[in-house]
Coordinates of C-alpha atoms in Angstrom, one line a residue:
M1 CA 128.3 72.0 86.6
S2 CA 124.7 72.4 85.4
P3 CA 123.7 75.9 84.1
L4 CA 121.0 76.2 86.8
L5 CA 123.4 75.3 89.6
S6 CA 125.9 77.9 88.2
Y7 CA 123.2 80.5 88.3
R8 CA 122.3 79.7 91.9
L9 CA 126.0 80.0 92.9
R10 CA 126.2 83.3 91.2
I11 CA 123.1 84.6 93.0
L12 CA 124.5 83.5 96.3
S13 CA 127.8 85.2 95.5
F14 CA 126.0 88.4 94.5
N15 CA 123.9 88.4 97.7
R16 CA 126.9 88.0 100.0
S17 CA 129.1 90.5 98.3
S18 CA 126.4 93.2 98.1
G19 CA 124.6 92.5 101.3
L20 CA 121.3 92.5 99.5
F21 CA 119.5 90.6 102.2
A22 CA 120.5 92.6 105.3
A23 CA 117.5 93.8 107.1
T24 CA 116.6 97.5 107.5
R25 CA 113.4 99.2 108.6
I26 CA 111.4 100.9 105.8
T27 CA 111.5 104.4 107.1
H28 CA 112.6 106.6 104.3
Q29 CA 110.2 109.3 103.1
R30 CA 112.1 110.2 100.0
L31 CA 114.4 108.6 97.6
P32 CA 118.0 108.6 99.0
S33 CA 120.2 111.7 98.7
F34 CA 122.7 110.0 96.5
C35 CA 120.3 110.4 93.6
Q36 CA 121.9 113.8 93.3
R37 CA 125.2 112.3 92.3
S38 CA 126.4 111.5 88.8
N39 CA 125.1 107.9 88.9
F40 CA 121.6 108.9 88.1
R41 CA 119.6 110.4 85.2
S42 CA 116.2 111.9 85.4
F43 CA 113.7 111.3 82.6
R44 CA 111.1 114.0 82.3
F45 CA 108.1 114.2 80.1
S46 CA 105.4 116.8 79.2
T47 CA 103.2 115.2 81.8
N48 CA 105.8 116.1 84.5
C49 CA 106.6 112.4 84.9
S50 CA 110.1 111.5 86.2
M51 CA 111.9 108.4 87.1
K52 CA 115.3 108.4 88.6
S53 CA 117.8 105.8 87.3
Y54 CA 120.5 103.9 89.2
K55 CA 123.2 101.5 88.2
L56 CA 123.6 98.8 90.8
S57 CA 127.3 98.3 90.2
D58 CA 128.0 102.0 91.0
L59 CA 126.2 101.9 94.4
S60 CA 127.5 101.0 97.8
R61 CA 125.8 98.5 100.0
P62 CA 123.8 101.1 102.0
E63 CA 122.7 102.8 98.8
V64 CA 121.4 99.5 97.3
E65 CA 119.7 98.8 100.6
S66 CA 118.0 102.2 100.6
L67 CA 116.3 101.5 97.3
K68 CA 114.0 98.9 98.8
S69 CA 112.4 101.7 100.9
R70 CA 108.9 102.8 100.0
P71 CA 107.5 106.3 100.5
R72 CA 106.9 106.5 104.2
I73 CA 103.4 106.5 105.6
D74 CA 103.2 108.4 108.9
F75 CA 100.8 106.1 110.8
S76 CA 101.2 107.9 114.1
S77 CA 99.2 111.0 112.8
I78 CA 96.7 108.8 110.9
F79 CA 96.0 106.8 114.1
K80 CA 95.1 110.0 115.8
V81 CA 92.4 110.6 113.2
V82 CA 91.1 107.0 113.0
Q83 CA 91.0 106.1 116.7
P84 CA 88.1 108.4 117.5
I85 CA 86.2 107.0 114.6
V86 CA 86.8 103.4 115.8
D87 CA 85.6 104.4 119.3
D88 CA 82.6 106.3 118.1
I89 CA 81.4 103.4 115.9
R90 CA 81.7 101.1 119.0
N91 CA 79.6 103.4 121.1
R92 CA 77.0 104.6 118.7
G93 CA 76.8 101.9 116.1
D94 CA 74.6 102.5 113.0
A95 CA 74.0 106.2 113.9
A96 CA 77.7 106.9 113.9
V97 CA 78.2 105.1 110.5
K98 CA 75.4 107.2 109.0
D99 CA 77.0 110.4 110.3
Y100 CA 80.5 109.5 108.9
T101 CA 78.9 108.6 105.6
V102 CA 77.3 112.0 105.4
R103 CA 80.6 113.7 106.4
F104 CA 83.0 111.8 104.1
D105 CA 80.8 110.5 101.2
K106 CA 78.1 113.2 101.3
V107 CA 75.4 110.5 101.3
E108 CA 72.4 110.2 103.6
L109 CA 71.3 106.7 104.3
D110 CA 68.1 105.4 105.8
S111 CA 69.8 102.0 106.4
I112 CA 73.4 101.1 106.2
V113 CA 73.1 97.3 105.6
E114 CA 71.3 95.4 102.9
N115 CA 70.5 91.7 103.0
V116 CA 71.8 90.5 99.6
N117 CA 68.9 88.0 99.1
D118 CA 66.4 90.8 99.4
L119 CA 68.0 92.9 96.6
P120 CA 66.9 92.5 92.9
D121 CA 69.4 91.0 90.5
P122 CA 71.2 93.9 88.7
V123 CA 71.1 94.1 85.0
L124 CA 74.5 94.4 83.3
D125 CA 75.6 95.0 79.7
P126 CA 75.9 91.4 78.3
A127 CA 79.6 91.9 77.5
V128 CA 80.3 93.2 81.0
Q129 CA 78.4 90.3 82.5
E130 CA 80.3 87.8 80.4
A131 CA 83.6 89.3 81.5
F132 CA 82.8 89.0 85.2
D133 CA 81.4 85.5 84.6
V134 CA 84.7 84.4 83.0
A135 CA 86.6 86.0 85.9
Y136 CA 84.4 84.3 88.5
N137 CA 84.9 80.8 86.8
N138 CA 88.7 81.2 86.7
I139 CA 89.0 82.5 90.3
F140 CA 86.7 79.8 91.5
A141 CA 88.7 77.0 89.7
F142 CA 92.0 78.2 91.0
H143 CA 90.9 78.6 94.6
A144 CA 88.8 75.4 94.6
A145 CA 92.0 73.6 93.7
Q146 CA 93.5 74.8 97.0
K147 CA 91.2 72.8 99.1
P148 CA 93.3 71.0 101.7
V149 CA 93.5 67.2 101.7
E150 CA 93.0 65.7 105.2
K151 CA 95.7 63.3 106.1
N152 CA 95.8 60.8 109.0
V153 CA 99.3 60.1 110.3
E154 CA 100.1 57.3 112.7
N155 CA 103.3 58.6 114.2
M156 CA 103.8 55.4 116.2
E157 CA 101.6 52.4 116.8
G158 CA 98.3 53.5 118.4
V159 CA 99.1 57.2 118.1
R160 CA 97.1 58.8 115.3
C161 CA 97.2 62.6 114.4
K162 CA 95.5 64.7 111.8
R163 CA 94.8 68.3 110.9
V164 CA 91.3 69.4 109.8
A165 CA 90.2 72.6 108.2
R166 CA 87.1 74.6 109.2
S167 CA 85.9 77.8 107.7
I168 CA 86.0 81.1 109.6
S169 CA 82.3 81.5 110.3
S170 CA 81.9 85.3 109.8
V171 CA 84.1 87.4 107.5
G172 CA 84.2 91.1 106.4
L173 CA 85.3 92.0 102.9
Y174 CA 86.3 95.6 102.1
V175 CA 85.9 96.7 98.5
P176 CA 87.2 100.2 97.9
G177 CA 85.2 102.8 96.1
G178 CA 87.2 106.0 96.3
T179 CA 89.0 107.1 93.1
A180 CA 87.9 103.9 91.3
V181 CA 85.2 101.3 91.9
L182 CA 86.7 97.8 92.1
P183 CA 84.1 95.1 91.5
S184 CA 87.0 92.8 90.7
T185 CA 88.0 93.0 94.4
A186 CA 84.5 91.8 95.3
L187 CA 85.2 88.6 93.3
M188 CA 88.7 88.2 94.7
L189 CA 87.5 88.2 98.3
S190 CA 84.0 86.6 98.1
V191 CA 84.8 83.6 95.9
P192 CA 87.3 82.0 98.3
A193 CA 84.9 82.8 101.2
Q194 CA 82.2 81.0 99.2
I195 CA 84.4 78.0 98.6
A196 CA 85.6 77.9 102.2
G197 CA 81.9 77.8 103.4
C198 CA 81.9 81.0 105.5
K199 CA 78.4 81.4 106.9
I200 CA 78.2 85.2 107.2
V201 CA 79.9 87.3 104.6
V202 CA 79.7 91.0 104.9
L203 CA 80.9 93.1 102.0
A204 CA 81.6 96.8 102.8
T205 CA 81.7 99.3 100.0
P206 CA 81.0 103.1 99.8
P207 CA 77.6 103.9 98.4
A208 CA 76.9 106.0 95.3
K209 CA 75.7 109.5 95.7
D210 CA 72.1 108.3 95.5
G211 CA 72.7 105.7 98.2
S212 CA 72.7 102.8 95.8
I213 CA 75.3 100.0 95.5
C214 CA 77.5 99.8 92.4
K215 CA 75.6 97.3 90.2
E216 CA 78.8 95.4 89.1
V217 CA 79.8 95.0 92.8
L218 CA 76.3 93.8 93.6
Y219 CA 76.4 91.3 90.7
C220 CA 79.6 89.8 91.9
A221 CA 78.4 89.7 95.5
K222 CA 75.2 87.9 94.6
K223 CA 77.1 85.4 92.4
A224 CA 79.7 84.6 95.1
G225 CA 77.3 84.2 98.0
V226 CA 77.8 87.4 100.0
T227 CA 75.1 87.6 102.7
H228 CA 75.2 91.3 103.7
I229 CA 76.3 94.5 102.1
L230 CA 77.4 97.4 104.3
K231 CA 77.0 100.7 102.5
A232 CA 80.0 102.4 104.0
G233 CA 83.7 103.0 103.3
G234 CA 86.8 104.0 105.1
A235 CA 87.6 103.5 108.8
Q236 CA 83.9 103.6 109.7
A237 CA 83.2 100.5 107.6
I238 CA 86.1 98.5 109.1
S239 CA 85.0 99.5 112.6
A240 CA 81.3 98.6 112.0
M241 CA 82.3 95.1 110.8
A242 CA 84.8 94.6 113.7
W243 CA 82.5 95.7 116.5
G244 CA 79.2 94.8 114.9
T245 CA 76.3 97.3 115.0
E246 CA 72.5 97.1 115.3
S247 CA 72.3 96.1 111.7
C248 CA 75.8 95.0 110.7
P249 CA 76.9 91.5 111.9
K250 CA 80.2 91.3 113.8
V251 CA 82.9 89.5 111.8
E252 CA 85.9 87.6 113.0
K253 CA 88.4 88.5 110.2
I254 CA 88.6 91.4 107.8
Y255 CA 90.1 91.4 104.3
G256 CA 90.7 93.7 101.5
P257 CA 92.8 96.7 100.3
G258 CA 92.1 100.3 101.1
N259 CA 93.7 103.7 101.7
Q260 CA 95.8 104.6 104.7
Y261 CA 92.8 105.2 106.9
V262 CA 91.4 101.8 106.1
T263 CA 94.8 100.2 106.8
A264 CA 95.1 102.1 110.1
A265 CA 91.6 101.0 111.2
K266 CA 92.5 97.4 110.5
M267 CA 95.8 97.7 112.4
I268 CA 94.0 99.3 115.4
L269 CA 91.2 96.9 115.6
Q270 CA 93.2 93.7 115.3
N271 CA 94.9 94.8 118.6
S272 CA 91.7 95.8 120.3
E273 CA 88.8 94.2 122.3
A274 CA 87.1 93.6 119.0
M275 CA 89.0 90.4 118.7
I276 CA 89.4 90.3 115.0
S277 CA 92.1 89.2 112.6
I278 CA 93.1 90.9 109.4
D279 CA 94.4 89.4 106.1
M280 CA 97.7 91.4 106.0
P281 CA 99.2 94.8 106.3
A282 CA 98.7 96.8 103.1
G283 CA 100.1 99.8 101.4
P284 CA 99.9 101.5 98.0
S285 CA 100.0 99.3 94.9
E286 CA 103.3 98.6 93.3
V287 CA 105.0 96.6 90.5
L288 CA 108.6 95.7 89.6
V289 CA 109.2 94.9 86.0
I290 CA 112.4 93.0 84.9
A291 CA 113.0 93.6 81.2
D292 CA 115.8 92.6 78.8
K293 CA 116.6 93.9 75.3
H294 CA 114.0 91.6 73.7
A295 CA 111.1 93.2 75.7
N296 CA 108.8 95.5 73.8
P297 CA 109.1 99.1 75.1
V298 CA 105.3 99.6 74.5
H299 CA 104.6 96.7 76.8
I300 CA 107.1 97.8 79.4
A301 CA 105.5 101.3 79.6
A302 CA 102.0 99.9 79.7
D303 CA 102.8 97.6 82.6
L304 CA 104.5 100.4 84.6
L305 CA 101.6 102.7 84.0
S306 CA 99.0 100.0 84.9
Q307 CA 100.1 100.3 88.5
A308 CA 101.1 103.9 88.5
E309 CA 97.5 104.9 87.6
H310 CA 96.2 103.4 90.9
G311 CA 97.2 106.5 92.7
P312 CA 99.9 109.1 93.4
D313 CA 101.3 107.0 96.3
S314 CA 101.8 103.9 94.1
Q315 CA 105.4 103.0 93.1
V316 CA 106.7 101.3 90.0
V317 CA 110.3 100.0 89.4
L318 CA 111.9 99.0 86.1
V319 CA 114.9 96.7 86.4
V320 CA 116.9 96.6 83.2
A321 CA 118.7 93.3 82.8
G322 CA 121.9 93.5 80.8
D323 CA 122.7 95.8 77.8
G324 CA 120.8 96.7 74.8
V325 CA 117.5 97.9 76.4
D326 CA 116.2 100.9 74.5
I327 CA 115.6 103.3 77.4
T328 CA 114.7 106.2 75.1
A329 CA 112.0 104.1 73.5
I330 CA 110.6 103.2 76.9
E331 CA 110.8 106.9 77.9
D332 CA 108.9 107.9 74.8
Q333 CA 106.2 105.3 75.4
I334 CA 105.7 106.3 79.0
N335 CA 105.3 109.9 77.8
K336 CA 102.9 109.0 75.0
Q337 CA 100.7 106.6 77.0
C338 CA 100.7 108.6 80.2
N339 CA 99.4 111.7 78.3
S340 CA 96.5 109.6 76.9
L341 CA 95.4 108.1 80.3
P342 CA 92.3 109.5 82.0
R343 CA 94.2 109.0 85.3
G344 CA 97.4 110.3 83.8
S345 CA 97.9 112.8 86.6
F346 CA 97.9 110.0 89.2
A347 CA 100.4 108.1 87.2
A348 CA 102.7 111.1 86.8
K349 CA 102.8 111.6 90.5
A350 CA 103.5 108.0 91.1
L351 CA 106.3 108.0 88.6
S352 CA 107.9 111.0 90.4
H353 CA 109.0 108.7 93.3
S354 CA 109.6 105.6 91.1
F355 CA 112.9 104.6 89.6
I356 CA 114.9 102.5 87.1
V357 CA 117.6 100.1 88.1
H358 CA 120.3 98.9 85.7
A359 CA 121.5 95.4 86.5
R360 CA 124.5 93.7 84.9
D361 CA 122.4 90.5 84.1
M362 CA 119.4 88.5 85.2
V363 CA 121.2 87.2 88.3
E364 CA 121.7 90.7 89.6
A365 CA 118.1 91.7 88.5
I366 CA 116.5 88.8 90.4
A367 CA 118.6 89.4 93.4
F368 CA 117.5 93.1 93.6
S369 CA 113.8 92.0 93.1
N370 CA 114.1 89.6 96.0
L371 CA 115.5 92.5 98.1
Y372 CA 112.7 94.8 97.1
A373 CA 109.9 92.1 97.5
P374 CA 107.3 93.6 95.1
E375 CA 103.6 93.2 95.3
H376 CA 103.6 92.3 91.6
L377 CA 106.7 91.0 89.7
I378 CA 106.7 91.0 85.9
I379 CA 109.6 89.0 84.3
N380 CA 109.5 90.1 80.7
V381 CA 112.7 88.5 79.4
T382 CA 113.6 85.6 77.0
D383 CA 112.9 82.2 78.6
A384 CA 111.2 83.9 81.6
E385 CA 110.0 80.6 83.0
K386 CA 113.4 79.4 83.9
W387 CA 113.8 82.2 86.4
E388 CA 110.7 81.4 88.4
S389 CA 112.6 79.1 90.9
F390 CA 114.9 82.0 91.8
V391 CA 112.1 84.3 92.9
E392 CA 111.9 84.3 96.7
N393 CA 110.0 87.4 97.6
A394 CA 107.0 88.6 95.6
G395 CA 103.2 88.7 96.0
S396 CA 102.4 87.5 92.5
V397 CA 104.6 86.8 89.5
F398 CA 103.9 87.3 85.8
L399 CA 106.1 85.4 83.4
G400 CA 106.9 86.3 79.8
E401 CA 105.9 88.9 77.3
W402 CA 102.3 87.8 77.0
T403 CA 101.5 88.0 80.7
P404 CA 100.6 91.5 81.7
E405 CA 99.9 92.2 85.4
S406 CA 96.3 93.2 84.5
V407 CA 95.3 89.5 83.9
G408 CA 96.1 88.8 87.5
D409 CA 94.2 91.9 88.6
Y410 CA 91.1 90.6 86.9
A411 CA 90.6 87.2 85.5
S412 CA 93.5 84.7 85.3
G413 CA 92.3 83.1 88.5
T414 CA 95.0 84.1 91.0
N415 CA 94.1 86.6 93.7
H416 CA 94.9 90.2 93.4
V417 CA 94.8 91.0 97.2
L418 CA 98.5 90.9 97.8
P419 CA 101.2 92.1 100.3
T420 CA 102.7 95.4 99.5
Y421 CA 105.3 97.7 101.1
G422 CA 107.9 94.9 101.2
Y423 CA 105.7 92.6 103.3
A424 CA 106.0 89.9 100.6
R425 CA 109.1 88.9 102.5
M426 CA 106.9 87.3 105.1
Y427 CA 103.3 87.4 104.0
S428 CA 101.3 85.7 101.2
G429 CA 98.4 87.0 99.2
V430 CA 94.8 86.1 99.9
S431 CA 94.0 82.5 99.2
L432 CA 91.5 79.9 100.2
D433 CA 93.6 79.3 103.3
S434 CA 93.0 82.9 104.4
F435 CA 89.3 81.9 105.0
L436 CA 90.1 78.7 106.9
K437 CA 91.5 77.8 110.3
Y438 CA 93.1 74.5 111.1
I439 CA 92.4 72.2 114.1
T440 CA 94.8 69.4 115.1
V441 CA 93.3 66.1 116.3
Q442 CA 95.0 63.2 118.1
S443 CA 93.6 59.8 119.1
L444 CA 95.5 57.2 121.1
T445 CA 94.6 53.6 121.8
E446 CA 95.4 51.9 125.1
E447 CA 98.5 50.4 123.5
G448 CA 99.4 53.8 122.1
L449 CA 99.4 55.4 125.5
K450 CA 101.4 52.6 126.9
K451 CA 104.1 53.2 124.3
L452 CA 104.1 57.0 124.3
G453 CA 103.0 57.8 127.9
P454 CA 106.3 57.1 129.7
Y455 CA 108.1 59.6 127.4
V456 CA 105.5 62.2 128.1
A457 CA 105.7 61.6 131.8
T458 CA 109.5 62.1 131.7
M459 CA 109.2 65.3 129.8
A460 CA 106.6 66.7 132.2
E461 CA 108.8 65.8 135.1
V462 CA 111.7 67.7 133.6
E463 CA 109.5 70.8 133.2
G464 CA 108.2 70.4 136.8
L465 CA 104.5 70.1 135.7
D466 CA 103.3 67.3 137.9
A467 CA 99.6 67.6 136.9
H468 CA 100.6 67.0 133.3
K469 CA 102.6 63.9 134.4
R470 CA 99.7 62.5 136.5
A471 CA 97.3 62.9 133.6
V472 CA 99.4 60.2 131.9
T473 CA 100.6 58.1 134.8
L474 CA 97.2 57.7 136.4
R475 CA 95.9 56.3 133.2
L476 CA 98.9 54.0 132.9
Q477 CA 98.3 52.8 136.4
D478 CA 94.6 52.0 135.5
I479 CA 95.8 50.0 132.5
E480 CA 98.3 48.1 134.6
A481 CA 95.7 47.4 137.4
R482 CA 93.2 46.1 134.9
Q483 CA 95.7 43.8 133.4
V484 CA 96.7 42.5 136.8
S485 CA 93.0 41.9 137.6
N486 CA 92.5 40.0 134.4
L487 CA 95.3 37.7 135.3
R488 CA 93.7 36.6 138.6

């Protein structure tokens, strides 16, 4: 038996015995109560960081299942806050957006939308501009390679079918600007829209205190073909793009990460008369790191903190594969690095509801990762590439010791707008396909209808849909009548 087949069989055996793929709703607000038992340790640092620790082999099936739960978001209460904003934007348009921008961002605006072509080119530090140019080129190359190839299929003689791609004509891109300005997100969303050929591209981002647009965001927007910039954030920005206002074009699909109010607005509006689609459900950022004894503790700590610093609601998970991993060294590095971070307080809060999992080997580690379905998965082990084929649920994967998650966040070329909160089980990250819709086309010759038509008529008769049947049989009768006429 080959080693890979052996690994696959071991994974299947592990999944069945532990029940790791049984479905449960993500409803837990806190880590499970069994963390009080003797099978966990708590690592505490001067920054008040803590990460609970579990050994998979000591846990029951329900306890393992509970570890996939994220901190619960109470959307019912958030919807009560967001729904009035959504309704107000629909009714009052620009005036309502301006009022909410004063209320939430403390900024008074004369106009909420800028035509990108009318704005002067921003001047960036040369090193900063070069960094964004490199990122743009890599993101463009990776997403351009995703262009669909049109194929014509003749299923039977005279019956031809194909599937064609068309761009979504108007799209809305949300670029957060709360605790951190994210011009990288402007690239991640606008570049595939540019490649797809979207005609109207509205980028929404909160304005600076003087009402201006972040110059790095503007640079990326101009480079990637954004047509309009909406100077607004939060639920009011999502609502303005969904309904359309006097100055903001209405869009057909909205993309991008955001806080719980942004997410709630997207969820409300996709089920409203606004008739919009969204990219995916989103939640706080997260990473799962699988590390073995050969992984550098400095790198492990840095990778965990790179996601923990996003915000206090982020979650990071370390899965230790096998024996020999120096947990104390990792603990020391988290303490040292967290204390030196400008956003260390955010990271410390995120670590307080994060945890470490001890797996017997890589088979158990990968199986747990597939259960958890992380937004980002780092596999920092020897021969990491050989484990890629066993990953079933993850937004984006980072293989080997020289592949930090940060490269995907910025400039490797892959997209950083990814499913969180366990949605990687059924959703993909943003890609070129996210900005396309597909239309199927079929074309039959006379001979094709003669061959296929009788089968269609039979199926329509079974379903009791006589008009469907007649649409075929009347044509077949015309063909037969013409053939008889030609014989006379």
